[in-house]
């Protein structure tokens, strides 16, 4: 049976309203018990447990409600030695250099390292006495469960993380909602990839261990400009606090807790080419041939959703009538040495022939009565741009049989030669839909993306042709949550084709890197809007070649020859440079796996001891050796801060003293990329695909030794 639902009739993502000042805070605590890790206190909101989970990691839980476990954490509690000291009015836990102190009444929490306070409960007071914002809270309000706390922020203290957000990297002053949305672009706070993990360069981080909505008032002036007010929409509050002396230490502790990024196949570092969409099989093949004829390097060719699927009946992964013999078509594509990526989403149309059977088996999310939930798409955001989408059921990945069926259904694609999947959407679970584990969409909405990508990643790892190299799985995913870094990788969805869309795509990738995920890509050229000008296309391509992964994509052609001879020449040179950088990029990816470092590093991460650099949020370090300052406006003007030391501009050979701001004018042929004195970058040969280039092949070493003053000829055909 099927229940027709319209998600627009229920409270959705960002429509929820809550103000911490309307909630009643916990005023006092009493000592109850202690154990080898910490202690439990009694409060009016239930048991409050404080413990050391691992060295440098403190866990706080309020309440004892049990929920389904989605495997967000991979680390088990680590051996620690904790000393518990109790007095009549306080308790102190000490583990090495770290201390957790709680004053019982009025309640106050403080976490210190080496005697220095790293974070503590908010100290805000009403004029008449008492806290202005709740220090600790667990309450039902207007039919919604909320738990949370408020922390004191230092004057001017910046806060980073919280997912792939497209605005400022420093979230201080913002109200941020951790709730996955189909953002329809990169122009607002809505985001496809969220994670309730935030950190401060003053040596602390915080993760809300939950799949549900989390609201962060990060010095949000409507509530409090001096406090970080966090509210989680469930009965139990489960927080991890990380202590570290650098951003790298904080992100390492997060990665140890929630999982490391995996190795990625070498071919994935090559260029991906896509369009939304190639209308026929012949059109797609002709583009693939022309890329090779024009000697434009490319490793992965993509068929987007409407390029290979019948929209009205998708998505059971069946090539439509435009591909009468998919295996033969793919075999021809592979004679040109491409990997093939095809699109999918985790919804199945009610008009698909398999829908009744899958519904009967209970493979879809349901309404409260147990009937299959049918998702209705809101057509308004798509306008005339995209084909209206059919009413669909949402695969229930908590049902083991549905999970296994969904994975196995990919086998027919592996059998004909598909290598990797573009896992799109996954932000659609309504709050009144239910999973087989009993969770409603309030808890299941965000984690749905993790389960979807996990299922497809595992299927790719175990069976796809490209997995034979032993380098594991891969997905090209849009949505994400806690732990998504384990199922690489993601791209920033749907930027507008203008300079603002370019800049927001850059910030989104850097923000995702500051949130614990080292790999990222975006739609080079922008996704929707007017056809990009040649200048914009060139500048976007230059930036796109200097990320962990690179894909051209948009609603109009993104192949270089559509933008004129000059654009094609310049972009080809940058594509060639991308392939020459493979030895360096491979090392950065290895560092991402083993050292948890983002490939593209925002200045606050790269230069934690130079606070003056943190405000430069639209430049970054690619690894330790190269600083990239993209051109983000017409005309080529760039303002760049160079960290302390000396830096060489790659394309002129000119040397610059660090610790200063420079205004540069970049010609169309290049964007400012600087090499750090004393560093070196390994370069390999140019190739049309990674299969032409022997792994580990090095043909040149760029040494920034301070002696060379001539320009480096890296952009010649």
Short mmCIF file of N, CA and C in Angstrom, two decimals, residues 89-256:
data_model
loop_
_atom_site.label_atom_id
_atom_site.label_comp_id
_atom_site.label_asym_id
_atom_site.label_seq_id
_atom_site.Cartn_x
_atom_site.Cartn_y
_atom_site.Cartn_z
N UNK A 89 31.19 21.04 46.64
CA UNK A 89 30.53 21.89 45.65
C UNK A 89 31.10 21.76 44.24
N UNK A 90 32.01 20.79 44.02
CA UNK A 90 32.58 20.67 42.68
C UNK A 90 33.21 19.29 42.50
N UNK A 91 33.49 18.96 41.25
CA UNK A 91 34.22 17.75 40.93
C UNK A 91 35.20 18.09 39.82
N UNK A 92 36.38 17.47 39.86
CA UNK A 92 37.42 17.71 38.86
C UNK A 92 37.94 16.38 38.35
N UNK A 93 38.01 16.26 37.03
CA UNK A 93 38.58 15.10 36.36
C UNK A 93 39.88 15.53 35.70
N UNK A 94 40.94 14.74 35.90
CA UNK A 94 42.23 15.08 35.31
C UNK A 94 42.76 13.88 34.55
N UNK A 95 43.17 14.13 33.30
CA UNK A 95 43.77 13.10 32.45
C UNK A 95 44.98 13.73 31.77
N UNK A 96 46.18 13.42 32.28
CA UNK A 96 47.37 14.05 31.73
C UNK A 96 47.32 15.55 31.92
N UNK A 97 47.47 16.29 30.83
CA UNK A 97 47.48 17.75 30.90
C UNK A 97 46.09 18.35 30.92
N UNK A 98 45.05 17.52 30.76
CA UNK A 98 43.69 18.02 30.57
C UNK A 98 42.84 17.86 31.82
N UNK A 99 42.01 18.87 32.06
CA UNK A 99 41.18 18.90 33.26
C UNK A 99 39.75 19.31 32.90
N UNK A 100 38.79 18.60 33.49
CA UNK A 100 37.37 18.96 33.38
C UNK A 100 36.87 19.26 34.78
N UNK A 101 36.31 20.45 34.97
CA UNK A 101 35.81 20.85 36.28
C UNK A 101 34.34 21.22 36.17
N UNK A 102 33.55 20.81 37.15
CA UNK A 102 32.14 21.20 37.21
C UNK A 102 31.85 21.76 38.60
N UNK A 103 31.36 22.96 38.64
CA UNK A 103 30.80 23.51 39.88
C UNK A 103 29.33 23.12 39.92
N UNK A 104 28.88 22.61 41.05
CA UNK A 104 27.54 22.05 41.12
C UNK A 104 26.44 23.11 41.07
N UNK A 105 26.60 24.20 41.87
CA UNK A 105 25.53 25.21 41.92
C UNK A 105 26.10 26.58 42.23
N UNK A 106 25.86 27.57 41.37
CA UNK A 106 25.21 27.43 40.07
C UNK A 106 26.10 26.62 39.11
N UNK A 107 25.48 25.86 38.25
CA UNK A 107 26.21 24.95 37.37
C UNK A 107 27.21 25.72 36.50
N UNK A 108 28.42 25.15 36.40
CA UNK A 108 29.42 25.74 35.51
C UNK A 108 30.41 24.65 35.10
N UNK A 109 30.65 24.55 33.81
CA UNK A 109 31.58 23.58 33.24
C UNK A 109 32.81 24.31 32.72
N UNK A 110 33.99 23.76 32.97
CA UNK A 110 35.22 24.35 32.46
C UNK A 110 36.17 23.22 32.04
N UNK A 111 36.75 23.34 30.85
CA UNK A 111 37.71 22.36 30.35
C UNK A 111 39.02 23.09 30.06
N UNK A 112 40.12 22.55 30.63
CA UNK A 112 41.41 23.24 30.56
C UNK A 112 42.49 22.29 30.06
N UNK A 113 43.56 22.86 29.54
CA UNK A 113 44.77 22.12 29.18
C UNK A 113 45.97 22.88 29.73
N UNK A 114 46.82 22.17 30.47
CA UNK A 114 48.00 22.79 31.08
C UNK A 114 47.64 24.02 31.90
N UNK A 115 46.49 23.94 32.58
CA UNK A 115 46.07 25.03 33.44
C UNK A 115 45.43 26.20 32.73
N UNK A 116 45.36 26.14 31.41
CA UNK A 116 44.78 27.23 30.63
C UNK A 116 43.37 26.83 30.18
N UNK A 117 42.38 27.68 30.46
CA UNK A 117 41.00 27.38 30.08
C UNK A 117 40.86 27.38 28.57
N UNK A 118 40.36 26.29 28.04
CA UNK A 118 40.09 26.21 26.59
C UNK A 118 38.63 26.55 26.28
N UNK A 119 37.72 26.03 27.09
CA UNK A 119 36.31 26.38 26.89
C UNK A 119 35.60 26.23 28.22
N UNK A 120 34.48 26.95 28.35
CA UNK A 120 33.72 26.93 29.59
C UNK A 120 32.28 27.35 29.32
N UNK A 121 31.42 27.10 30.29
CA UNK A 121 30.03 27.53 30.17
C UNK A 121 29.95 29.04 30.01
N UNK A 122 28.90 29.48 29.35
CA UNK A 122 28.70 30.91 29.17
C UNK A 122 28.65 31.61 30.53
N UNK A 123 29.22 32.80 30.57
CA UNK A 123 29.21 33.60 31.79
C UNK A 123 28.22 34.76 31.71
N UNK A 124 27.35 34.74 30.72
CA UNK A 124 26.37 35.82 30.58
C UNK A 124 25.37 35.81 31.72
N UNK A 125 25.06 36.98 32.24
CA UNK A 125 24.10 37.12 33.32
C UNK A 125 23.03 38.13 32.96
N UNK A 126 21.82 37.89 33.45
CA UNK A 126 20.81 38.94 33.44
C UNK A 126 21.19 40.01 34.46
N UNK A 127 20.69 41.22 34.25
CA UNK A 127 20.97 42.27 35.22
C UNK A 127 20.47 41.88 36.60
N UNK A 128 19.37 41.14 36.62
CA UNK A 128 18.80 40.74 37.91
C UNK A 128 19.40 39.49 38.48
N UNK A 129 20.40 38.93 37.79
CA UNK A 129 21.04 37.70 38.27
C UNK A 129 20.59 36.50 37.47
N UNK A 130 21.38 35.47 37.51
CA UNK A 130 21.06 34.26 36.77
C UNK A 130 21.56 34.32 35.34
N UNK A 131 21.73 33.16 34.70
CA UNK A 131 22.25 33.13 33.33
C UNK A 131 21.28 33.71 32.32
N UNK A 132 21.82 34.43 31.34
CA UNK A 132 20.99 35.02 30.28
C UNK A 132 20.60 33.99 29.23
N UNK A 133 21.48 33.02 28.97
CA UNK A 133 21.18 31.91 28.07
C UNK A 133 21.37 30.62 28.88
N UNK A 134 20.61 29.57 28.59
CA UNK A 134 20.72 28.35 29.40
C UNK A 134 22.09 27.70 29.25
N UNK A 135 22.72 27.39 30.39
CA UNK A 135 24.05 26.79 30.36
C UNK A 135 23.98 25.33 29.94
N UNK A 136 22.91 24.68 30.31
CA UNK A 136 22.68 23.28 29.97
C UNK A 136 21.18 23.10 29.93
N UNK A 137 20.66 22.39 28.89
CA UNK A 137 19.22 22.35 28.73
C UNK A 137 18.78 20.99 28.19
N UNK A 138 17.64 20.54 28.66
CA UNK A 138 16.96 19.35 28.13
C UNK A 138 15.47 19.55 28.39
N UNK A 139 14.72 19.86 27.33
CA UNK A 139 13.34 20.31 27.53
C UNK A 139 12.52 20.05 26.27
N UNK A 140 11.23 19.84 26.46
CA UNK A 140 10.29 19.79 25.34
C UNK A 140 9.64 21.16 25.22
N UNK A 141 9.60 21.66 23.98
CA UNK A 141 9.02 22.99 23.74
C UNK A 141 8.21 22.94 22.46
N UNK A 142 6.94 23.28 22.54
CA UNK A 142 6.05 23.29 21.38
C UNK A 142 6.06 21.94 20.65
N UNK A 143 6.07 20.86 21.42
CA UNK A 143 6.03 19.53 20.83
C UNK A 143 7.35 19.03 20.28
N UNK A 144 8.43 19.77 20.48
CA UNK A 144 9.75 19.36 19.99
C UNK A 144 10.70 19.17 21.17
N UNK A 145 11.49 18.10 21.09
CA UNK A 145 12.50 17.84 22.11
C UNK A 145 13.78 18.59 21.78
N UNK A 146 14.37 19.23 22.78
CA UNK A 146 15.63 19.94 22.58
C UNK A 146 16.57 19.67 23.74
N UNK A 147 17.84 19.55 23.42
CA UNK A 147 18.88 19.48 24.44
C UNK A 147 20.04 20.33 23.95
N UNK A 148 20.83 20.86 24.86
CA UNK A 148 21.94 21.69 24.39
C UNK A 148 22.69 22.34 25.53
N UNK A 149 23.56 23.28 25.15
CA UNK A 149 24.36 24.01 26.12
C UNK A 149 24.84 25.31 25.50
N UNK A 150 25.38 26.17 26.35
CA UNK A 150 25.94 27.44 25.89
C UNK A 150 27.36 27.58 26.43
N UNK A 151 28.27 28.00 25.54
CA UNK A 151 29.67 28.16 25.88
C UNK A 151 30.08 29.61 25.72
N UNK A 152 31.00 30.05 26.55
CA UNK A 152 31.56 31.40 26.46
C UNK A 152 32.53 31.48 25.28
N UNK A 153 32.43 32.53 24.49
CA UNK A 153 33.38 32.80 23.42
C UNK A 153 34.26 33.99 23.81
N UNK A 154 35.54 33.89 23.50
CA UNK A 154 36.44 35.01 23.73
C UNK A 154 36.09 36.15 22.77
N UNK A 155 36.37 37.37 23.15
CA UNK A 155 36.16 38.47 22.21
C UNK A 155 36.91 38.22 20.90
N UNK A 156 36.20 38.25 19.81
CA UNK A 156 36.81 38.06 18.50
C UNK A 156 37.17 36.63 18.16
N UNK A 157 36.86 35.66 19.01
CA UNK A 157 37.26 34.27 18.75
C UNK A 157 36.54 33.73 17.52
N UNK A 158 37.27 33.30 16.48
CA UNK A 158 36.61 32.75 15.30
C UNK A 158 36.25 31.29 15.50
N UNK A 159 35.26 30.82 14.75
CA UNK A 159 34.81 29.44 14.81
C UNK A 159 34.69 28.91 13.38
N UNK A 160 35.20 27.69 13.16
CA UNK A 160 35.24 27.11 11.82
C UNK A 160 34.58 25.74 11.80
N UNK A 161 34.35 25.24 10.60
CA UNK A 161 33.74 23.93 10.41
C UNK A 161 32.27 24.05 10.05
N UNK A 162 31.46 23.07 10.51
CA UNK A 162 30.01 23.01 10.34
C UNK A 162 29.58 22.66 8.93
N UNK A 163 30.49 22.13 8.11
CA UNK A 163 30.07 21.58 6.84
C UNK A 163 30.48 22.41 5.64
N UNK A 164 29.92 22.03 4.50
CA UNK A 164 30.22 22.70 3.23
C UNK A 164 29.33 23.94 3.11
N UNK A 165 29.69 24.96 3.85
CA UNK A 165 28.95 26.22 3.83
C UNK A 165 29.62 27.18 2.85
N UNK A 166 28.82 27.95 2.15
CA UNK A 166 29.33 28.71 1.01
C UNK A 166 29.60 30.18 1.32
N UNK A 167 29.30 30.62 2.54
CA UNK A 167 29.59 31.99 2.93
C UNK A 167 30.96 32.08 3.57
N UNK A 168 31.07 32.90 4.60
CA UNK A 168 32.35 33.08 5.29
C UNK A 168 32.79 31.78 5.94
N UNK A 169 34.09 31.55 5.97
CA UNK A 169 34.61 30.38 6.66
C UNK A 169 34.47 30.54 8.17
N UNK A 170 34.72 31.73 8.67
CA UNK A 170 34.55 32.02 10.09
C UNK A 170 33.06 32.20 10.36
N UNK A 171 32.49 31.30 11.14
CA UNK A 171 31.04 31.30 11.37
C UNK A 171 30.62 32.20 12.53
N UNK A 172 31.56 32.90 13.13
CA UNK A 172 31.22 33.79 14.24
C UNK A 172 30.17 34.81 13.80
N UNK A 173 29.11 34.95 14.59
CA UNK A 173 28.05 35.89 14.29
C UNK A 173 26.87 35.27 13.55
N UNK A 174 26.96 33.98 13.21
CA UNK A 174 25.93 33.35 12.39
C UNK A 174 25.07 32.38 13.19
N UNK A 175 23.86 32.18 12.72
CA UNK A 175 23.01 31.07 13.14
C UNK A 175 23.11 30.02 12.05
N UNK A 176 23.67 28.87 12.38
CA UNK A 176 23.92 27.82 11.40
C UNK A 176 23.08 26.61 11.77
N UNK A 177 22.37 26.06 10.79
CA UNK A 177 21.53 24.90 11.01
C UNK A 177 22.16 23.70 10.32
N UNK A 178 22.46 22.68 11.11
CA UNK A 178 23.00 21.44 10.56
C UNK A 178 21.82 20.58 10.11
N UNK A 179 21.44 20.73 8.85
CA UNK A 179 20.29 20.04 8.28
C UNK A 179 20.48 20.03 6.77
N UNK A 180 20.61 18.85 6.20
CA UNK A 180 20.91 18.75 4.77
C UNK A 180 19.72 19.24 3.94
N UNK A 181 20.03 20.06 2.96
CA UNK A 181 19.01 20.61 2.07
C UNK A 181 19.48 20.53 0.62
N UNK A 182 18.55 20.32 -0.30
CA UNK A 182 18.83 20.58 -1.70
C UNK A 182 18.84 22.09 -1.83
N UNK A 183 20.04 22.66 -1.84
CA UNK A 183 20.19 24.10 -1.70
C UNK A 183 19.87 24.86 -2.98
N UNK A 184 19.77 24.13 -4.12
CA UNK A 184 19.52 24.77 -5.42
C UNK A 184 20.53 25.87 -5.70
N UNK A 185 21.75 25.65 -5.28
CA UNK A 185 22.78 26.63 -5.55
C UNK A 185 23.71 26.80 -4.36
N UNK A 186 24.53 27.82 -4.41
CA UNK A 186 25.54 28.07 -3.38
C UNK A 186 25.44 29.49 -2.85
N UNK A 187 24.22 30.03 -2.86
CA UNK A 187 24.05 31.46 -2.58
C UNK A 187 23.51 31.76 -1.19
N UNK A 188 23.25 30.74 -0.38
CA UNK A 188 22.70 30.98 0.95
C UNK A 188 23.25 30.00 1.96
N UNK A 189 22.59 29.94 3.13
CA UNK A 189 23.07 29.09 4.22
C UNK A 189 22.69 27.63 4.02
N UNK A 190 21.67 27.37 3.19
CA UNK A 190 21.33 25.99 2.88
C UNK A 190 22.57 25.27 2.33
N UNK A 191 22.74 24.01 2.73
CA UNK A 191 23.91 23.27 2.28
C UNK A 191 23.57 21.80 2.11
N UNK A 192 24.23 21.17 1.16
CA UNK A 192 24.04 19.75 0.87
C UNK A 192 24.80 18.86 1.86
N UNK A 193 25.90 19.37 2.36
CA UNK A 193 26.76 18.60 3.25
C UNK A 193 26.95 19.38 4.55
N UNK A 194 26.37 18.85 5.61
CA UNK A 194 26.48 19.48 6.92
C UNK A 194 27.13 18.52 7.89
N UNK A 195 27.76 19.06 8.90
CA UNK A 195 28.30 18.24 9.98
C UNK A 195 28.34 19.12 11.23
N UNK A 196 27.77 18.65 12.35
CA UNK A 196 27.73 19.47 13.57
C UNK A 196 29.05 19.40 14.34
N UNK A 197 30.12 19.71 13.64
CA UNK A 197 31.47 19.74 14.20
C UNK A 197 32.05 21.12 13.96
N UNK A 198 32.40 21.79 15.04
CA UNK A 198 32.98 23.13 14.96
C UNK A 198 34.23 23.18 15.81
N UNK A 199 35.12 24.12 15.48
CA UNK A 199 36.35 24.22 16.26
C UNK A 199 36.87 25.65 16.26
N UNK A 200 37.71 25.89 17.24
CA UNK A 200 38.31 27.21 17.42
C UNK A 200 39.82 27.10 17.34
N UNK A 201 40.49 28.04 16.71
CA UNK A 201 41.97 28.04 16.72
C UNK A 201 42.55 28.29 18.10
N UNK A 202 41.69 28.55 19.08
CA UNK A 202 42.16 28.68 20.45
C UNK A 202 42.26 27.32 21.14
N UNK A 203 42.17 26.23 20.37
CA UNK A 203 42.56 24.94 20.90
C UNK A 203 41.45 24.01 21.34
N UNK A 204 40.22 24.19 20.83
CA UNK A 204 39.16 23.26 21.18
C UNK A 204 38.23 23.04 19.99
N UNK A 205 37.59 21.88 19.99
CA UNK A 205 36.58 21.56 18.99
C UNK A 205 35.42 20.88 19.68
N UNK A 206 34.27 20.81 18.98
CA UNK A 206 33.07 20.21 19.55
C UNK A 206 32.28 19.51 18.46
N UNK A 207 31.88 18.28 18.74
CA UNK A 207 31.03 17.50 17.83
C UNK A 207 29.76 17.10 18.56
N UNK A 208 28.61 17.38 17.96
CA UNK A 208 27.34 16.86 18.44
C UNK A 208 27.12 15.51 17.78
N UNK A 209 27.22 14.45 18.57
CA UNK A 209 27.09 13.09 18.04
C UNK A 209 25.60 12.76 17.92
N UNK A 210 25.05 13.05 16.76
CA UNK A 210 23.63 12.87 16.52
C UNK A 210 23.37 12.92 15.02
N UNK A 211 22.31 12.25 14.56
CA UNK A 211 21.91 12.42 13.16
C UNK A 211 20.86 13.50 12.98
N UNK A 212 20.38 14.09 14.06
CA UNK A 212 19.24 14.99 13.95
C UNK A 212 19.67 16.43 13.69
N UNK A 213 18.70 17.29 13.60
CA UNK A 213 18.95 18.72 13.38
C UNK A 213 19.69 19.30 14.58
N UNK A 214 20.72 20.10 14.28
CA UNK A 214 21.44 20.83 15.32
C UNK A 214 21.47 22.30 14.91
N UNK A 215 21.12 23.17 15.83
CA UNK A 215 21.12 24.61 15.58
C UNK A 215 22.26 25.23 16.38
N UNK A 216 23.08 26.00 15.70
CA UNK A 216 24.25 26.62 16.31
C UNK A 216 24.09 28.14 16.26
N UNK A 217 24.03 28.76 17.41
CA UNK A 217 24.12 30.22 17.47
C UNK A 217 25.55 30.57 17.83
N UNK A 218 26.37 30.86 16.81
CA UNK A 218 27.82 31.01 17.01
C UNK A 218 28.12 32.49 17.26
N UNK A 219 27.90 32.93 18.51
CA UNK A 219 27.99 34.36 18.75
C UNK A 219 26.96 35.10 17.93
N UNK A 220 25.81 34.47 17.74
CA UNK A 220 24.70 35.00 16.92
C UNK A 220 24.02 36.11 17.70
N UNK A 221 24.10 37.33 17.21
CA UNK A 221 23.75 38.49 18.03
C UNK A 221 22.27 38.52 18.41
N UNK A 222 21.37 37.90 17.64
CA UNK A 222 19.97 37.87 18.03
C UNK A 222 19.80 37.13 19.35
N UNK A 223 20.69 36.17 19.62
CA UNK A 223 20.64 35.43 20.87
C UNK A 223 21.68 35.95 21.85
N UNK A 224 22.94 35.92 21.39
CA UNK A 224 24.05 36.37 22.23
C UNK A 224 25.29 36.50 21.37
N UNK A 225 25.88 37.66 21.33
CA UNK A 225 27.08 37.83 20.51
C UNK A 225 28.32 37.26 21.19
N UNK A 226 28.20 36.88 22.47
CA UNK A 226 29.37 36.41 23.20
C UNK A 226 29.31 34.92 23.55
N UNK A 227 28.26 34.22 23.17
CA UNK A 227 28.11 32.81 23.52
C UNK A 227 27.88 31.96 22.29
N UNK A 228 28.31 30.70 22.39
CA UNK A 228 28.00 29.68 21.39
C UNK A 228 26.86 28.85 21.98
N UNK A 229 25.66 29.03 21.45
CA UNK A 229 24.48 28.30 21.93
C UNK A 229 24.19 27.17 20.96
N UNK A 230 24.28 25.93 21.44
CA UNK A 230 24.02 24.76 20.61
C UNK A 230 22.77 24.06 21.11
N UNK A 231 21.87 23.72 20.16
CA UNK A 231 20.65 23.00 20.48
C UNK A 231 20.49 21.83 19.52
N UNK A 232 20.29 20.64 20.08
CA UNK A 232 20.09 19.42 19.31
C UNK A 232 18.65 18.97 19.47
N UNK A 233 18.00 18.57 18.36
CA UNK A 233 16.58 18.27 18.42
C UNK A 233 16.33 16.81 18.81
N UNK A 234 16.76 16.45 20.00
CA UNK A 234 16.42 15.15 20.56
C UNK A 234 16.61 15.17 22.06
N UNK A 235 16.13 14.12 22.73
CA UNK A 235 16.10 14.09 24.18
C UNK A 235 17.47 13.96 24.81
N UNK A 236 18.39 13.31 24.11
CA UNK A 236 19.70 13.05 24.68
C UNK A 236 20.73 13.96 24.04
N UNK A 237 21.52 14.62 24.85
CA UNK A 237 22.63 15.42 24.36
C UNK A 237 23.90 14.58 24.46
N UNK A 238 24.61 14.44 23.35
CA UNK A 238 25.84 13.64 23.33
C UNK A 238 26.90 14.46 22.60
N UNK A 239 27.84 15.01 23.35
CA UNK A 239 28.85 15.91 22.80
C UNK A 239 30.25 15.35 23.04
N UNK A 240 31.13 15.56 22.06
CA UNK A 240 32.55 15.29 22.21
C UNK A 240 33.30 16.62 22.12
N UNK A 241 34.21 16.84 23.06
CA UNK A 241 35.06 18.02 23.03
C UNK A 241 36.49 17.55 22.74
N UNK A 242 37.13 18.21 21.79
CA UNK A 242 38.49 17.88 21.39
C UNK A 242 39.43 18.98 21.87
N UNK A 243 40.57 18.57 22.40
CA UNK A 243 41.60 19.51 22.81
C UNK A 243 42.84 19.27 21.98
N UNK A 244 43.42 20.36 21.47
CA UNK A 244 44.63 20.27 20.66
C UNK A 244 45.28 21.62 20.56
N UNK A 245 46.55 21.62 20.22
CA UNK A 245 47.29 22.88 20.17
C UNK A 245 47.35 23.49 18.78
N UNK A 246 46.86 22.77 17.77
CA UNK A 246 46.81 23.29 16.40
C UNK A 246 45.52 22.80 15.75
N UNK A 247 45.07 23.48 14.70
CA UNK A 247 43.93 22.96 13.95
C UNK A 247 44.16 21.55 13.45
N UNK A 248 45.39 21.23 13.06
CA UNK A 248 45.67 19.89 12.57
C UNK A 248 45.41 18.85 13.65
N UNK A 249 45.77 19.14 14.90
CA UNK A 249 45.50 18.20 15.99
C UNK A 249 44.01 18.02 16.20
N UNK A 250 43.24 19.09 16.12
CA UNK A 250 41.80 19.00 16.33
C UNK A 250 41.14 18.16 15.23
N UNK A 251 41.51 18.40 13.98
CA UNK A 251 40.92 17.63 12.89
C UNK A 251 41.38 16.18 12.92
N UNK A 252 42.59 15.94 13.43
CA UNK A 252 43.04 14.55 13.58
C UNK A 252 42.21 13.82 14.62
N UNK A 253 41.91 14.48 15.73
CA UNK A 253 41.08 13.84 16.76
C UNK A 253 39.68 13.56 16.22
N UNK A 254 39.15 14.48 15.43
CA UNK A 254 37.84 14.25 14.81
C UNK A 254 37.90 13.05 13.86
N UNK A 255 38.94 12.96 13.05
CA UNK A 255 39.08 11.86 12.11
C UNK A 255 39.26 10.53 12.83
N UNK A 256 40.02 10.53 13.91
CA UNK A 256 40.19 9.29 14.67
C UNK A 256 38.86 8.81 15.23
#
